[in-house]
Tab-separated table of C-alpha atoms and ligand atoms in Angstrom:
chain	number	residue	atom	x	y	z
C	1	UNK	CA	109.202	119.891	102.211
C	2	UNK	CA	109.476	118.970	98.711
C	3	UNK	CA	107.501	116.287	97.606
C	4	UNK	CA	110.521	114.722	95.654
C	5	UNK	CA	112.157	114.250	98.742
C	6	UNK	CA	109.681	112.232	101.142
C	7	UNK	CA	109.998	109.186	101.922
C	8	UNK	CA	107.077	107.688	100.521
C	9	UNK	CA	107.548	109.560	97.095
C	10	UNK	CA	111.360	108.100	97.087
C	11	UNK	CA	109.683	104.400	98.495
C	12	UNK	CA	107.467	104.947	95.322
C	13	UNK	CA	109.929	105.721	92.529
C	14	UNK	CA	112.165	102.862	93.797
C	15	UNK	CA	109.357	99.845	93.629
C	16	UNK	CA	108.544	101.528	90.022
C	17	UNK	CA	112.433	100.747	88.920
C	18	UNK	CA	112.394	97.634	90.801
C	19	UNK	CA	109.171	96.244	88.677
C	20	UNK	CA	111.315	97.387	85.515
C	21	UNK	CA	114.612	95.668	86.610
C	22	UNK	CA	112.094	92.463	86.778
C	23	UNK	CA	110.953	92.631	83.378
C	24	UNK	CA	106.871	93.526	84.390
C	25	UNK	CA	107.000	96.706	82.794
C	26	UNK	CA	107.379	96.627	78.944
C	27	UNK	CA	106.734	99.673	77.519
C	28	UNK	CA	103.609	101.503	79.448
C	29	UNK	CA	102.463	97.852	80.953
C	30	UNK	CA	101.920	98.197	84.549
C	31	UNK	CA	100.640	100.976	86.712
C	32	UNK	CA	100.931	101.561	90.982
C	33	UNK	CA	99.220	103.513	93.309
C	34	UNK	CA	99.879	104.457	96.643
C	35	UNK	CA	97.033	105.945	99.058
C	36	UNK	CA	98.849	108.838	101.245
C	37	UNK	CA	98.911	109.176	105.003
C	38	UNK	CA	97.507	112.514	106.141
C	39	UNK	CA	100.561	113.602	107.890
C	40	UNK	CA	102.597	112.722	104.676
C	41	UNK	CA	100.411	114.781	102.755
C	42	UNK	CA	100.820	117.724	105.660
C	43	UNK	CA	104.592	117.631	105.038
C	44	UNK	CA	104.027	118.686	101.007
C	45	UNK	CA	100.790	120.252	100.778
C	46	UNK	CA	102.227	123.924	100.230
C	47	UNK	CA	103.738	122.100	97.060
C	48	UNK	CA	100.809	120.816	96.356
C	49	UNK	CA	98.034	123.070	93.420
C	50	UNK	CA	94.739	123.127	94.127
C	51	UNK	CA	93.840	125.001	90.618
C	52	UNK	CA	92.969	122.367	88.194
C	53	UNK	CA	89.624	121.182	87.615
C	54	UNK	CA	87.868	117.835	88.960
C	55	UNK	CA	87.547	115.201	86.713
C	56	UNK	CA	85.302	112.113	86.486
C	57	UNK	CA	87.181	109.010	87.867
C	58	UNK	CA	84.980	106.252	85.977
C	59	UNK	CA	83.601	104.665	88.918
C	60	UNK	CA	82.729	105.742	92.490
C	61	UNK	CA	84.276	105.217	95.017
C	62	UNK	CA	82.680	107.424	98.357
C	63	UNK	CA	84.811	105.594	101.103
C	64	UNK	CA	87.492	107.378	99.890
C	65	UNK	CA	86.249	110.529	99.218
C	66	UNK	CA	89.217	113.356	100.152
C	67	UNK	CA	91.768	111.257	100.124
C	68	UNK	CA	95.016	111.550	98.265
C	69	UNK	CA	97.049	108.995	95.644
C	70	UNK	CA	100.528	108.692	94.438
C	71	UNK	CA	99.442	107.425	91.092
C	72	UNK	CA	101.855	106.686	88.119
C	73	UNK	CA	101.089	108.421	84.664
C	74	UNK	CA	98.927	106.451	81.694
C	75	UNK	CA	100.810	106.382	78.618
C	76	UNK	CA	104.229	106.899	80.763
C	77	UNK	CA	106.913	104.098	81.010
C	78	UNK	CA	108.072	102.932	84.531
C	79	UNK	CA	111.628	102.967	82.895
C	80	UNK	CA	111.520	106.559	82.992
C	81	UNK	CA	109.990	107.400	86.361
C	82	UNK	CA	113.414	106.825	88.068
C	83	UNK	CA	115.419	109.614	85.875
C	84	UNK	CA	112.253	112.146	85.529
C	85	UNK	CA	109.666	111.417	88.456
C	86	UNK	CA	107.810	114.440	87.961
C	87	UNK	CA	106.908	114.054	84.776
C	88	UNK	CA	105.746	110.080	84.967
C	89	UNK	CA	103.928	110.322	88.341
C	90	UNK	CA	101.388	112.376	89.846
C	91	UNK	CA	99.264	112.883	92.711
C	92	UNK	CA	95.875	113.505	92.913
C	93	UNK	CA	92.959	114.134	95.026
C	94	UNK	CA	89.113	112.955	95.137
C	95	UNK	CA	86.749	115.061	95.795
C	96	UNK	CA	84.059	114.656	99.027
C	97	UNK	CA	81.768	111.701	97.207
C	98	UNK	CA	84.539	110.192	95.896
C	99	UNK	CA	83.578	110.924	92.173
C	100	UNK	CA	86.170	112.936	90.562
C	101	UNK	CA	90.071	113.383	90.921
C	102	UNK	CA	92.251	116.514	90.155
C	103	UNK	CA	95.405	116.425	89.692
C	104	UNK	CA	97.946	118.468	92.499
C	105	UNK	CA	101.143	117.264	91.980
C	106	UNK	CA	103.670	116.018	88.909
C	107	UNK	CA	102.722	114.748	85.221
C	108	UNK	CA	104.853	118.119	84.397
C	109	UNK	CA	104.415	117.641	80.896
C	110	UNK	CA	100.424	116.988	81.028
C	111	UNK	CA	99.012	113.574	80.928
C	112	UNK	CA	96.135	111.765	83.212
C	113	UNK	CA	96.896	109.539	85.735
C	114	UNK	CA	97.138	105.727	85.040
C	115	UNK	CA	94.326	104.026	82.875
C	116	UNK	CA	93.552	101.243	85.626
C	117	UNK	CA	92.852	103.977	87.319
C	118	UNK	CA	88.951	102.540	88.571
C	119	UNK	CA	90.518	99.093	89.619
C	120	UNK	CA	93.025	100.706	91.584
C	121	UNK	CA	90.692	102.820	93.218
C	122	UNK	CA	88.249	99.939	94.088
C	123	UNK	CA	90.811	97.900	95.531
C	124	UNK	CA	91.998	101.026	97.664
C	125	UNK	CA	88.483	101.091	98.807
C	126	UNK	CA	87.999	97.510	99.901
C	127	UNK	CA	91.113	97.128	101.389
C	128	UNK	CA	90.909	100.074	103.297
C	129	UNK	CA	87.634	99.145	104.742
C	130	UNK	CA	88.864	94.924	105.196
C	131	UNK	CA	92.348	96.251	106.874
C	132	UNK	CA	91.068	99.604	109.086
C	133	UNK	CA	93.013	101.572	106.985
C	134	UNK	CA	96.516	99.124	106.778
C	135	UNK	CA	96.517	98.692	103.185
C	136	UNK	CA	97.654	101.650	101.530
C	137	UNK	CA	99.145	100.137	98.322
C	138	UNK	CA	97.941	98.232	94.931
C	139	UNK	CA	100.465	97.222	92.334
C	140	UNK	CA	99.395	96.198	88.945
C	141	UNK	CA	102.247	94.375	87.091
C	142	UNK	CA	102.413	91.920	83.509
C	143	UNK	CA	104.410	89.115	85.352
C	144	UNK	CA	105.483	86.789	82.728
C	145	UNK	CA	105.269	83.393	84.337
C	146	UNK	CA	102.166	84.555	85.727
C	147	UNK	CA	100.364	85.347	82.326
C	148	UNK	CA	101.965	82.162	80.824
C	149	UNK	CA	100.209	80.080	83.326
C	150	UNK	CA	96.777	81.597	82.286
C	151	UNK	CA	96.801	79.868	78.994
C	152	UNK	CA	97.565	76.290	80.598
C	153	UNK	CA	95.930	76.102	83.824
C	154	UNK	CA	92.060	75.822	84.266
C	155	UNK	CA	91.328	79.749	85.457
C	156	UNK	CA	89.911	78.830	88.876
C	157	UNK	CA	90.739	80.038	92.393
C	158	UNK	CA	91.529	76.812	94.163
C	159	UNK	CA	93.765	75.386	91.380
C	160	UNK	CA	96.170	78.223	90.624
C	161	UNK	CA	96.710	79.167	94.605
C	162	UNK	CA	97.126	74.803	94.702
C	163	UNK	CA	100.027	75.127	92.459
C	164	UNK	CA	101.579	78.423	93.450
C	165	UNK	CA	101.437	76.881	96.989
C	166	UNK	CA	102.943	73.977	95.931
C	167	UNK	CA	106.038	75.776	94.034
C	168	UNK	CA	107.258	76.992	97.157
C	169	UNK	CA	107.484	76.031	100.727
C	170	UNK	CA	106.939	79.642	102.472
C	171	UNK	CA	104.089	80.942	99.516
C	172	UNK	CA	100.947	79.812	101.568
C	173	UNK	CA	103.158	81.750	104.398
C	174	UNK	CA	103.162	84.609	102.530
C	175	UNK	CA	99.831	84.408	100.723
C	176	UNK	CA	97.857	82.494	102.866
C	177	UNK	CA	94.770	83.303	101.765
C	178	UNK	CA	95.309	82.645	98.639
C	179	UNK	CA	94.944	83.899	94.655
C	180	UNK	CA	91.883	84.702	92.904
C	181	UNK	CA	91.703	84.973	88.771
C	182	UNK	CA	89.539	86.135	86.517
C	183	UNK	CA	88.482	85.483	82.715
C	184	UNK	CA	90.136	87.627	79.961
C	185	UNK	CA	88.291	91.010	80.008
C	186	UNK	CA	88.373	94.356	78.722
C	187	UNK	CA	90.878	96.422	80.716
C	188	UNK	CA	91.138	100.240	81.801
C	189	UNK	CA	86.846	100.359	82.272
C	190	UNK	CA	84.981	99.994	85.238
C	191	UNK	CA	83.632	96.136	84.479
C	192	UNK	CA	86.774	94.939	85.379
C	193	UNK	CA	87.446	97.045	88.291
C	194	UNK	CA	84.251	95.492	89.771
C	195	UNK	CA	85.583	91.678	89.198
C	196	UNK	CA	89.246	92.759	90.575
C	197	UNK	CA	88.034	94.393	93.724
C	198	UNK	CA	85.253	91.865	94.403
C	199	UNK	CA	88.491	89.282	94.204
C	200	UNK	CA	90.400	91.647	96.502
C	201	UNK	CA	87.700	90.826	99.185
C	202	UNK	CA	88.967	87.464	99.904
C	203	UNK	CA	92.724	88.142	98.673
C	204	UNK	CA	95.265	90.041	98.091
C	205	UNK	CA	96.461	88.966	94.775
C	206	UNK	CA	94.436	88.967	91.639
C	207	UNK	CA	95.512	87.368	88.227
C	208	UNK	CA	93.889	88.634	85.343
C	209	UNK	CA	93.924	86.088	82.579
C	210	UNK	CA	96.490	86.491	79.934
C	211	UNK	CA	97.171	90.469	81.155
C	212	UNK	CA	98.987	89.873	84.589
C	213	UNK	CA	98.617	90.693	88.300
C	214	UNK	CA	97.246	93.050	91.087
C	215	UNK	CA	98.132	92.531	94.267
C	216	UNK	CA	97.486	94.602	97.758
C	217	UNK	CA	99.805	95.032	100.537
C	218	UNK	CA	100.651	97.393	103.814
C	219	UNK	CA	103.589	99.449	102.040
C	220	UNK	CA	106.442	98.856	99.259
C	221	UNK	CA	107.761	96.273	100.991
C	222	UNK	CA	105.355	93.701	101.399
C	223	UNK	CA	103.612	94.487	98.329
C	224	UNK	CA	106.456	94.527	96.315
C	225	UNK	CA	107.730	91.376	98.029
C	226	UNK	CA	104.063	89.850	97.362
C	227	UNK	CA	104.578	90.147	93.410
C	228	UNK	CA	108.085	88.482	94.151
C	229	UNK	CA	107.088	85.731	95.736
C	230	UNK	CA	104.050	84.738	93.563
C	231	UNK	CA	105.569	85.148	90.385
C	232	UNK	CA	108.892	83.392	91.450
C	233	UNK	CA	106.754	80.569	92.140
C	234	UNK	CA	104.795	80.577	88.845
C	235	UNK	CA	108.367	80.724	87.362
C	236	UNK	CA	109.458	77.342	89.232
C	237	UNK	CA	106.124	76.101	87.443
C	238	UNK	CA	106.624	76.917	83.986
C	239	UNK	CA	109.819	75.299	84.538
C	240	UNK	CA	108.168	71.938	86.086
C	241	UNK	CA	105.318	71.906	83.149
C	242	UNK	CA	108.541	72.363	80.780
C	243	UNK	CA	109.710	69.512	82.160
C	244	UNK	CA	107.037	66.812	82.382
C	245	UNK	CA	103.242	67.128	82.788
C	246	UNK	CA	103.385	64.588	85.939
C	247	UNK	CA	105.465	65.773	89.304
C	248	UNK	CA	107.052	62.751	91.127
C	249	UNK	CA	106.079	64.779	94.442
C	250	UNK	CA	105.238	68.059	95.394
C	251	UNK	CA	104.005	69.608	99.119
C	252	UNK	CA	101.099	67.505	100.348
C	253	UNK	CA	98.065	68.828	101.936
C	254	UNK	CA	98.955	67.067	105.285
C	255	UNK	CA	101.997	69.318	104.601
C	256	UNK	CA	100.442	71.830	104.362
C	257	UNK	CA	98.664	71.509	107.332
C	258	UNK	CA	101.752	71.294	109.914
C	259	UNK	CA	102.958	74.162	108.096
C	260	UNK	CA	100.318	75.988	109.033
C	261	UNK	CA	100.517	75.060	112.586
C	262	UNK	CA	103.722	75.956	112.788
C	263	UNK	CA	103.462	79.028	111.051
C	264	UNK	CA	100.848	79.927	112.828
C	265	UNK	CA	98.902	80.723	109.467
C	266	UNK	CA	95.353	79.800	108.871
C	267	UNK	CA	94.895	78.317	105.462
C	268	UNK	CA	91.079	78.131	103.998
C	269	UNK	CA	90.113	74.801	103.928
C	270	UNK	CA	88.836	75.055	100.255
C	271	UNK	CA	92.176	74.961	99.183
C	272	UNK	CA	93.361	71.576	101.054
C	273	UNK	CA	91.627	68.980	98.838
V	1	LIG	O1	99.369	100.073	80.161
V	1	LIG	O2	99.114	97.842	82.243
V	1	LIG	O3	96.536	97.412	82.106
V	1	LIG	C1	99.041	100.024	81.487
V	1	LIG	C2	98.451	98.723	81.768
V	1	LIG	C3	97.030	98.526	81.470
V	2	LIG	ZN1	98.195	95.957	82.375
């Protein structure tokens, strides 16, 4: 089959257009990744070229070791992966320990695969061992509201998933455990790939400070949706702070609560003060 027309590849290229159509993808900003199921990678693997040499990921990352990534390009604009797919994304594989990568598939023109590569991969390895294996994507995305919020709210845990909550009625339905942050740091290396997957060990959306957002999911869908939803509700909060610095009432923690029973959700109790 030809990789081009799987479904996962097609899933892939569409999320990449859909983060563009939302404005998180200026220029190069933004990168995804997408760990492959082994009977998707059965379907293409005659397509696939084992030839070119290993190369050092950055980081390691042995629970992962053999597996294989749809990984978009570094350098390459998700603007373009929609009209020349093969040439923006790739796929690679890690070797046994979970060291190196080679590239099989795509990047037709040459290139390496996305320089967030190391947090990506150390969210892919947390998450796969947190979710027995559910988790198969991480999306990294420069959501405006998102970033504007870093320079105006105090960059702690319980007061940005507080407000997000508080934005909109189904967010602590949909991210019910909620958002961790961390302090501006250097991106692309492996120091923040340690901070962002430590994060993505209690949830599945982290905000880097005045750079943007990772978040986790199941497949395109949710994770895609899971970007949506939190930067739609930073948006309703720039607007509110735009408007006055005092809300005349918001979603209160007894709120909350019944929500949550009614939802069925279980919301940590850290975040209901
Ligand atoms: O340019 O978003 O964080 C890709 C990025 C780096
Ligand atoms: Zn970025």
């Amino acid at each position: 089959m030809k990789v081009l027309d799987t479904n996962f590849v097609q899933g892939f290229i569409r999320m990449c257009n859909d983060g563009y159509l939302q404005g998180w993808h200026e220029r190069n900003g933004g990168n995804l990744s997408y760990r492959i199921k082994e009977e998707e990678i059965n379907l293409i693997r005659n397509e696939l070229n084992f030839n070119n040499n290993f190369v050092p990921i950055g980081t390691n990352v042995p629970k992962l070791g053999e597996e294989f990534f749809l990984v978009t390009g570094s350098g390459k604009y998700f603007r373009n992966v929609i009209l020349e797919p093969e040439e923006n994304i790739c796929i690679i594989e890690l070797d046994k320990d979970g060291e190196n990568y080679r590239i099989v598939w795509g990047l037709s023109n040459g290139g390496k695969p996305t320089s967030e590569l190391p947090s990506h991969l150390m969210n892919h390895e947390v998450k796969k061992t947190l979710t027995s294996g559910l988790h198969r994507v991480i999306y990294h995305a420069h959501t405006t509201n998102i970033i504007a919020l870093t320079f105006v709210l105090p960059l702690e845990d319980k007061i940005f998933t507080r407000e997000l909550w508080e934005m909109a009625t189904e967010c602590p339905v949909v991210f019910p455990q909620g958002v961790g942050v961390v302090g501006w740091m250097v991106p692309g290396g492996r120091d923040i790939a340690v901070a962002t997957s430590n994060l993505m060990k209690n949830y599945d959306v982290a905000i880097w400070a005045h750079h943007g957002m990772f978040c986790s999911g199941e497949n395109f869908d949710l994770t895609f949706g899971l970007m949506h939803t939190v930067e739609k509700s930073a948006e309703i909060l720039v607007k509110v702070l735009s408007i006055t610095p005092n809300k005349l009432q918001t979603i209160s923690v007894e709120n909350f609560r019944n929500l949550a029973k009614d939802f069925n959700v279980k919301l940590p109790e850290k975040f209901l003060y």
